[in-house]
Short mmCIF file of C-alpha atoms in Angstrom, two decimals:
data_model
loop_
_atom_site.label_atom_id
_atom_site.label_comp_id
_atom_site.label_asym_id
_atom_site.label_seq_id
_atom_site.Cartn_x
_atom_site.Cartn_y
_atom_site.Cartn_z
CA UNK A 16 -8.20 19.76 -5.69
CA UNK A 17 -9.74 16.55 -4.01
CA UNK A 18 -8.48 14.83 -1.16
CA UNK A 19 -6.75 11.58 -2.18
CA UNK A 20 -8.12 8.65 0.07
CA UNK A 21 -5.33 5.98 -1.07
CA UNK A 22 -3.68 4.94 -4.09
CA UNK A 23 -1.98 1.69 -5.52
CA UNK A 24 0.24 1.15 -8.97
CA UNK A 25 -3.44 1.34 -11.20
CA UNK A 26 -5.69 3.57 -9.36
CA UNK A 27 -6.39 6.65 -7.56
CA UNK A 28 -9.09 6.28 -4.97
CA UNK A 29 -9.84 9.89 -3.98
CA UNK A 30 -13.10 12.65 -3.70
CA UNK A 31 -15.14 13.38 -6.75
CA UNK A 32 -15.30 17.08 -7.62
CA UNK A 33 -18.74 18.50 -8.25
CA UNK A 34 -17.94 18.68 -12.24
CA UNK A 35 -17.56 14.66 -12.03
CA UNK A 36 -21.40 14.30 -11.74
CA UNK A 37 -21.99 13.69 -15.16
CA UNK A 38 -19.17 10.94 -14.85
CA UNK A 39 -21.10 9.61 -11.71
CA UNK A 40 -24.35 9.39 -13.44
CA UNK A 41 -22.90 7.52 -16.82
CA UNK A 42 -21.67 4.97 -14.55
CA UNK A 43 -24.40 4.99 -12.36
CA UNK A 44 -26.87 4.44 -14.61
CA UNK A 45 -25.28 1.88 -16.77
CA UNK A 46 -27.32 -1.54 -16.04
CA UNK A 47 -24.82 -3.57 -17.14
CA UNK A 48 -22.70 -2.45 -14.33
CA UNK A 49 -25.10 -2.44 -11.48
CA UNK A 50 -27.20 -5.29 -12.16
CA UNK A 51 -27.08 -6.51 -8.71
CA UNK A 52 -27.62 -2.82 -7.55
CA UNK A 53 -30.75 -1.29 -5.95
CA UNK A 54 -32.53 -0.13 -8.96
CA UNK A 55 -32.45 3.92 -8.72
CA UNK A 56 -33.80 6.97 -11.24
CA UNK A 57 -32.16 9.10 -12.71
CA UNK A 58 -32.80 12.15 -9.98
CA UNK A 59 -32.43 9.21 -7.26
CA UNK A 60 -28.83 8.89 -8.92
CA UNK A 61 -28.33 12.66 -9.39
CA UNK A 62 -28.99 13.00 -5.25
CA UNK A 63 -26.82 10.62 -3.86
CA UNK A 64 -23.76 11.86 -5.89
CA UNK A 65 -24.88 15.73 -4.00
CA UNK A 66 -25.55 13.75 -0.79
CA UNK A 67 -21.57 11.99 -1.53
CA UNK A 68 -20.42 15.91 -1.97
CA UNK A 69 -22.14 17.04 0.85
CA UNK A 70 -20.32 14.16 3.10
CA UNK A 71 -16.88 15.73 1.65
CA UNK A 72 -17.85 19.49 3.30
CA UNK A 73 -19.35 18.25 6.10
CA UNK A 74 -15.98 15.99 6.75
CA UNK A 75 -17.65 12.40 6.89
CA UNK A 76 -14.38 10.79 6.64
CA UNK A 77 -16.26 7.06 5.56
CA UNK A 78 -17.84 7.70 1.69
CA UNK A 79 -18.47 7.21 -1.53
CA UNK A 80 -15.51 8.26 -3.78
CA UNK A 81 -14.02 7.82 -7.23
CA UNK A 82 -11.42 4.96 -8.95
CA UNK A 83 -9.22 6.78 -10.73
CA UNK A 84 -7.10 4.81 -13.48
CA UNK A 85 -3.38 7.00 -12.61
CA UNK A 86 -2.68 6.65 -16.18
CA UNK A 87 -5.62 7.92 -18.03
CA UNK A 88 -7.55 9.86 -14.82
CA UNK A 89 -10.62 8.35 -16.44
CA UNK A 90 -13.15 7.14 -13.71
CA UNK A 91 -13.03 3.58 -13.68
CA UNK A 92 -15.53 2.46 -10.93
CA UNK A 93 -17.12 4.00 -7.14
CA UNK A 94 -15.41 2.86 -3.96
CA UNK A 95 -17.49 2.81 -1.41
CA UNK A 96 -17.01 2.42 2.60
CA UNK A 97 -19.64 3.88 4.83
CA UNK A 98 -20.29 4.32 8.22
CA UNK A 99 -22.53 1.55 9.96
CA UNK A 100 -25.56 3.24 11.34
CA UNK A 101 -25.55 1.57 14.51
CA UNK A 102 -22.46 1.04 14.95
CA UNK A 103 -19.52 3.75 14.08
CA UNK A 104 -16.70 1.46 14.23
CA UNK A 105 -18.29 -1.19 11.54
CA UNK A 106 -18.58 0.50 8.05
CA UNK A 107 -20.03 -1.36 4.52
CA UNK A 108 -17.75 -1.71 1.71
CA UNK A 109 -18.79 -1.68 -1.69
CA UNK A 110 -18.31 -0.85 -5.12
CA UNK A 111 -18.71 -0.56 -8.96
CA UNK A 112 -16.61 -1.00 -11.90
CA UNK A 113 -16.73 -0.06 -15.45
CA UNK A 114 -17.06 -2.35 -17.99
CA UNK A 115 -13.95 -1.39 -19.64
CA UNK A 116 -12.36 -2.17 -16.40
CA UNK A 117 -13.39 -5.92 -15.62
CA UNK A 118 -11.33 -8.55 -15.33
CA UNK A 119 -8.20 -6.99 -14.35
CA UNK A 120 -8.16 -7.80 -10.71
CA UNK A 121 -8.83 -3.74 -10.11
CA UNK A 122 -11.98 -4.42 -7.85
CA UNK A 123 -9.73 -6.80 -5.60
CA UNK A 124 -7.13 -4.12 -5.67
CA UNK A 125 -9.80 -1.34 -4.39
CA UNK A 126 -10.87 -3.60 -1.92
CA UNK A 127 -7.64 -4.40 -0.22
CA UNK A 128 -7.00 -0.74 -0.65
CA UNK A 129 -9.84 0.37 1.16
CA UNK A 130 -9.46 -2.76 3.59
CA UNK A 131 -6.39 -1.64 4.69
CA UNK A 132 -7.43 2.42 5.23
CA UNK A 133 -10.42 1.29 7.25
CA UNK A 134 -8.54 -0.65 9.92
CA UNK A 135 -5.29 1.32 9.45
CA UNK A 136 -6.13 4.84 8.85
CA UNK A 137 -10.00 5.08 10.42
CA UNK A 138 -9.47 2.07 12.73
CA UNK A 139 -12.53 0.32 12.49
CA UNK A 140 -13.50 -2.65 14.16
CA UNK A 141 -15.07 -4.29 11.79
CA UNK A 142 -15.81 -4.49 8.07
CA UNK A 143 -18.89 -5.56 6.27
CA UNK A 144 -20.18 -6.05 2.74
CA UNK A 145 -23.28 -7.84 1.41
CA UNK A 146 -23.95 -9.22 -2.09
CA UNK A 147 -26.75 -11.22 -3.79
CA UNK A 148 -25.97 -14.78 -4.62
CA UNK A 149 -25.37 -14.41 -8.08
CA UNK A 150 -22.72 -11.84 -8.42
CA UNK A 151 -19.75 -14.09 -8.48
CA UNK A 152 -17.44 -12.21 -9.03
CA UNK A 153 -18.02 -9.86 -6.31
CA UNK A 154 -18.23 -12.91 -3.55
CA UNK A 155 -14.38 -13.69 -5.45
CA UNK A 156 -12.97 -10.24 -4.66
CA UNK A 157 -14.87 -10.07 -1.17
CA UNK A 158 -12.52 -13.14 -0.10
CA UNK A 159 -9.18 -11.97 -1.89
CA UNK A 160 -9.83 -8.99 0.32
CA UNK A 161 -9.79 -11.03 3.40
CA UNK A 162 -13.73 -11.04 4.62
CA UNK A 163 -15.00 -14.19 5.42
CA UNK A 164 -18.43 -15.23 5.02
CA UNK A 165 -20.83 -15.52 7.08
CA UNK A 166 -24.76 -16.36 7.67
CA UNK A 167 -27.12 -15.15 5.36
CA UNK A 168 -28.57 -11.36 6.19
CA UNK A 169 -32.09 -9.73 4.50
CA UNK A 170 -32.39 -6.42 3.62
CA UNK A 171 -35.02 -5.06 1.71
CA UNK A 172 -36.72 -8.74 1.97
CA UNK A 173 -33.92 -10.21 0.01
CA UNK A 174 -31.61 -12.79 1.34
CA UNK A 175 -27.99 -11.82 0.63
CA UNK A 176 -24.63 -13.16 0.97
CA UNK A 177 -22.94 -11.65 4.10
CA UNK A 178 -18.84 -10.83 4.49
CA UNK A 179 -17.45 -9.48 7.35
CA UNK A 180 -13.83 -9.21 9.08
CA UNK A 181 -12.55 -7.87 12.44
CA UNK A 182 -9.91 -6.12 13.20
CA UNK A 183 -7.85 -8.35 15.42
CA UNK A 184 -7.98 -10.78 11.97
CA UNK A 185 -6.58 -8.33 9.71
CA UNK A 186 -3.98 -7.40 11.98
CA UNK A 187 -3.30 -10.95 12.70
CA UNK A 188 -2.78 -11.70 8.78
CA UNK A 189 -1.08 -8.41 8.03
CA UNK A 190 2.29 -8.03 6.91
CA UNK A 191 4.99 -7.43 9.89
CA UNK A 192 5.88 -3.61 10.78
CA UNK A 193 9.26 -2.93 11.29
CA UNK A 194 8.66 1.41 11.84
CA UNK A 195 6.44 3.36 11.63
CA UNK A 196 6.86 7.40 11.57
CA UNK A 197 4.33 10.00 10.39
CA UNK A 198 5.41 9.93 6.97
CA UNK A 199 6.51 6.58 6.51
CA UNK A 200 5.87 2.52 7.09
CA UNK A 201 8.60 0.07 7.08
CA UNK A 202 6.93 -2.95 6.58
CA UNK A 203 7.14 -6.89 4.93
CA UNK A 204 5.93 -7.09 1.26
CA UNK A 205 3.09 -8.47 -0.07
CA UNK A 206 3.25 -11.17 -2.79
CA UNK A 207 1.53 -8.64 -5.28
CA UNK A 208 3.50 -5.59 -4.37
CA UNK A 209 6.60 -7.19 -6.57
CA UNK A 210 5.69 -5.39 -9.65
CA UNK A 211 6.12 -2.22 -8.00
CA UNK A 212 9.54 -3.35 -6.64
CA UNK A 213 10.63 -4.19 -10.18
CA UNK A 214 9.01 -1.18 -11.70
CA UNK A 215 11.15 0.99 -9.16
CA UNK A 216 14.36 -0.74 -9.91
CA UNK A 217 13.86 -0.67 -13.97
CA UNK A 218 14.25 3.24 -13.25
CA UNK A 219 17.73 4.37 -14.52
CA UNK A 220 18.16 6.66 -11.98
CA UNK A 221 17.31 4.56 -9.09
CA UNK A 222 19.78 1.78 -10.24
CA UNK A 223 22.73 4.36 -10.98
CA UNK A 224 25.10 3.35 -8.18
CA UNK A 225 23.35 -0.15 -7.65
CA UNK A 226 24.84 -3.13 -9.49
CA UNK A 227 23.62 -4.09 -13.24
CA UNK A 228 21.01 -6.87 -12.55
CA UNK A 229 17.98 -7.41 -14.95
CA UNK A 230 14.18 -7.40 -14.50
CA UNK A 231 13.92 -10.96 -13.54
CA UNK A 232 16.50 -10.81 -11.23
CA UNK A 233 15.07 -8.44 -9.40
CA UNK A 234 11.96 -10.41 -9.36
CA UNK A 235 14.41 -12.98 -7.80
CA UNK A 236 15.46 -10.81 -5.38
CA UNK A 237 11.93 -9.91 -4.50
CA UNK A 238 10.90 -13.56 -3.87
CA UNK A 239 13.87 -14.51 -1.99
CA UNK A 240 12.55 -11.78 0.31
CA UNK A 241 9.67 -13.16 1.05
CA UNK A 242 11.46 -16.19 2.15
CA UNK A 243 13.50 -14.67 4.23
CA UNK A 244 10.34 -13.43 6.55
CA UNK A 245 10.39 -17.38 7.13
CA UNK A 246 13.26 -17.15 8.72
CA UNK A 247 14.38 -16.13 12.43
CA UNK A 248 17.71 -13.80 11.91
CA UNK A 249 15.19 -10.48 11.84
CA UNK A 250 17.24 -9.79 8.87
CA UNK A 251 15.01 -9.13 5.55
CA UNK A 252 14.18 -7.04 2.66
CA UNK A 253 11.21 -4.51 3.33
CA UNK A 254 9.14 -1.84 1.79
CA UNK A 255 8.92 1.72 2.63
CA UNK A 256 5.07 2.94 2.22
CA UNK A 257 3.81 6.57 2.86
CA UNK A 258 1.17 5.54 5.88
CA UNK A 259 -2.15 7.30 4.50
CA UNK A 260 -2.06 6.66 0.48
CA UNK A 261 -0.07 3.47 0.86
CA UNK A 262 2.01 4.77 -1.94
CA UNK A 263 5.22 2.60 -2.78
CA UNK A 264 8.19 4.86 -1.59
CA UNK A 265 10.91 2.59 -1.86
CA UNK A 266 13.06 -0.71 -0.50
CA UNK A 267 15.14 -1.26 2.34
CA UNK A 268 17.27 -4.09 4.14
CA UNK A 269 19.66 -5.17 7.11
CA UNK A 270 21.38 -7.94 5.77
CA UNK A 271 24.99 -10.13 6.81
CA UNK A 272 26.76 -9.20 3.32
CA UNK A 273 28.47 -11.38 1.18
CA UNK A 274 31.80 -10.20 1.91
CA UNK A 275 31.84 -9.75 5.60
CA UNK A 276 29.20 -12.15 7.07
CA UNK A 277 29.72 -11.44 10.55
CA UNK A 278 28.36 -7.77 9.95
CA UNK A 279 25.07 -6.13 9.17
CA UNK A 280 24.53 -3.77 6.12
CA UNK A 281 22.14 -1.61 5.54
CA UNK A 282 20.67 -1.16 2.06
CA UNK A 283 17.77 1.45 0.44
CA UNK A 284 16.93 2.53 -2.71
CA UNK A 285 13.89 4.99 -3.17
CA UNK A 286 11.59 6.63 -6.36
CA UNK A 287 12.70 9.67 -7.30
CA UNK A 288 10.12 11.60 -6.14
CA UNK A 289 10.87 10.98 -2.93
CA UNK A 290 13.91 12.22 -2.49
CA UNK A 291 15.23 15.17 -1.03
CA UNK A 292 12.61 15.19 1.48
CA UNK A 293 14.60 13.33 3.92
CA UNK A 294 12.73 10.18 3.64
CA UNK A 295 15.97 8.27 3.28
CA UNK A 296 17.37 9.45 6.35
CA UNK A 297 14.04 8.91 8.38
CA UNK A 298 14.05 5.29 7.12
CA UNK A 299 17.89 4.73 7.81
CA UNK A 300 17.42 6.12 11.98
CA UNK A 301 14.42 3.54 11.95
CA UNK A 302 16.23 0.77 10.81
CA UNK A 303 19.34 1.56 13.06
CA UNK A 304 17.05 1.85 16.43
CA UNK A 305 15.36 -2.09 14.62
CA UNK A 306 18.68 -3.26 14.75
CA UNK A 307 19.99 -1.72 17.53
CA UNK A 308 16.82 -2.37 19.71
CA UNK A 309 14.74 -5.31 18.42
CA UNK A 310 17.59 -7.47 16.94
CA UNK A 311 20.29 -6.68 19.79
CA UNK A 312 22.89 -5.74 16.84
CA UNK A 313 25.92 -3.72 18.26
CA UNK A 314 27.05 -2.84 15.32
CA UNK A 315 24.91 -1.52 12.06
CA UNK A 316 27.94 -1.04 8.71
CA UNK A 317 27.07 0.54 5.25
CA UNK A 318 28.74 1.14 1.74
CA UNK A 319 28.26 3.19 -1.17
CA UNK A 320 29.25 3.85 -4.68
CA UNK A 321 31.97 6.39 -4.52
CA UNK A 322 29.91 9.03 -6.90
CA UNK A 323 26.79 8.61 -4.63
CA UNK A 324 27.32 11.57 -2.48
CA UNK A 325 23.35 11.96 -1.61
CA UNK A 326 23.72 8.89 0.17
CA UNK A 327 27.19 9.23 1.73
CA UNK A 328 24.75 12.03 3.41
CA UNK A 329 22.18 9.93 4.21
CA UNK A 330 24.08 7.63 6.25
CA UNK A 331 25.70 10.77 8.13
CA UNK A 332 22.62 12.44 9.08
CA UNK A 333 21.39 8.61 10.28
CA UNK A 334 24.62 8.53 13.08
CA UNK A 335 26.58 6.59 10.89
CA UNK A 336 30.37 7.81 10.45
CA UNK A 337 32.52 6.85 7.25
CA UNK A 338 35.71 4.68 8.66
CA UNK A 339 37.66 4.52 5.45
CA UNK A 340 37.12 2.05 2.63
CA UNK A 341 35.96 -1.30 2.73
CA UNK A 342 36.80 -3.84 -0.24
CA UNK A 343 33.07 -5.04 -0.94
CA UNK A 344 30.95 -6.49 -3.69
CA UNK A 345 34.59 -6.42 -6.41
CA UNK A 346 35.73 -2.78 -5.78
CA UNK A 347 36.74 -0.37 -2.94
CA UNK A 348 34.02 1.69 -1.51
CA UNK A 349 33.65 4.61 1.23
CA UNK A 350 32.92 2.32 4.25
CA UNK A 351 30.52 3.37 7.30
CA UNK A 352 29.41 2.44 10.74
CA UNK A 353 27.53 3.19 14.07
CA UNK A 354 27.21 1.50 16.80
CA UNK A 355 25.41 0.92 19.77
#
């Protein structure tokens, strides 16, 4: 087993294991790929992959590791983030990609990824990268990542292109928090996250007790979300995340419903491999105390399908207590509420 570092909806970032060096090498040693790399031979290559596996026992957390495609588990690049040697809150991002692997946004994807564990998970105070002038596409992803550029630097004697961005500017651009536990993030969505939103809800046993809507709609649903962070209600659709891997868990709201505007529902739906581990009922407390404490709500109501018994338990273990039935959304359905 290696330790898993993050993952999004295409890769795995996590540690190589010592029978990966072979892997390491082929994509070391490919030209093509690392054109704008420091030119190394074939034992150089062979030392740094032991010197990456001697960081893993010795517990650097900030490495080299492996891009995993979650589909195939081939290796489809090195992720890189390394300590600063002056400095041990400033590390260097970098990375490679396979050929096969271009043009699919995955190197932007890494980068965000690894963005977002460096300030988040290791908060650093800073993150760097340098490139040479040429690489294009590598000054592309360094800004869709958030760096900005900056004056020139020379290493080696070459001029390169320097990136850099600070921690009070990621935080500053990064998606609202609404909780935060040990094994979960409540947070806004991202623009690019919809896919996994639609994904989840395309799963026929996430959408058994949720009304029949289709793909697109839910892609509606998604966007309308967004627009609602515009707004100044507090009320909104938001993703749960697990906080070290960034994994998509699932969706939650507080929103006035359709059929009784003067209250506040709460709403989730969650993969399937996350439940039964009591995620849902984390998330619901969360959102309670959000309304309860940051919105000034007195009152926080819920419904569910009359079959859905999991989350008629849910709610209960949350503090909510079932009051009946409330005629919602076309049909009668068991009808709960907590308040302040």
């Amino acid at each position: 087993m290696s330790t898993i570092i993050a993952r999004t909806p295409r890769l795995i970032i996590r540690e190589f294991l010592p029978e990966e060096k072979e892997h390491f090498f082929t994509l070391m040693a490919d030209t093509r790929i690392n054109a704008y790399l420091p030119k190394r031979s074939h034992q150089q290559i062979y030392d740094v992959f032991t010197d990456t596996i001697a960081d893993y026992l010795q517990g650097i957390k900030l490495t080299r590791w492996g891009m995993f495609d979650v589909v195939t588990g081939e290796l489809a690049g090195l992720a890189i983030l390394r300590y600063n040697a002056e400095d041990a809150e400033k590390a260097e991002l970098g990375y490679a990609l396979h050929l096969h692997y271009h043009g699919r946004g995955l190197a932007t994807e890494m980068a965000k990824t690894l963005v977002r564990y460096g300030f988040e998970v290791m908060q650093l105070r800073e993150i760097i990268a340098v490139t040479v002038e040429e690489n294009s596409l590598s000054h592309k992803v360094l800004l869709k990542a958030g760096l900005k550029r900056g004056d020139n630097t020379v290493r080696s004697g070459e001029e390169l292109a320097f990136y850099s961005l600070q921690r009070e500017d990621y935080f500053a651009l990064r998606p609202k928090v609404i909780a935060q536990t040990p094994r979960l993030i409540v947070r806004e969505y991202r623009p690019e996250e919809e896919d996994a939103f639609v994904a989840m809800h395309s799963d026929e046993e996430v959408i058994r007790y949720l009304p029949k809507r289709s793909p697109d709609e839910y892609r509606k649903l998604f966007r309308e979300g967004l627009e609602a962070y515009r707004g100044d209600t507090g009320l909104a659709r938001w993703g749960i995340f697990e906080p070290l891997t960034g994994d998509f868990i699932g969706s939650c709201l507080l929103r006035h419903p359709v059929d009784a505007p003067e209250k506040v529902e709460l709403g989730y739906s969650l993969r399937p491999d996350y439940w039964g581990k009591g995620i849902a009922t984390e998330m619901a407390r969360e959102l309670i105390a959000y309304g309860f404490n940051r919105l000034g709500f007195d009152e926080i109501t819920a419904v569910t399908d009359p079959e859905n018994s999991a989350s008629q338990n849910v709610l209960q273990k949350a503090g909510m207590q079932r009051q009946g039935e409330a005629f919602w959304y076309g049909q009668m359905l068991p009808y709960f509420v907590v308040a302040r």
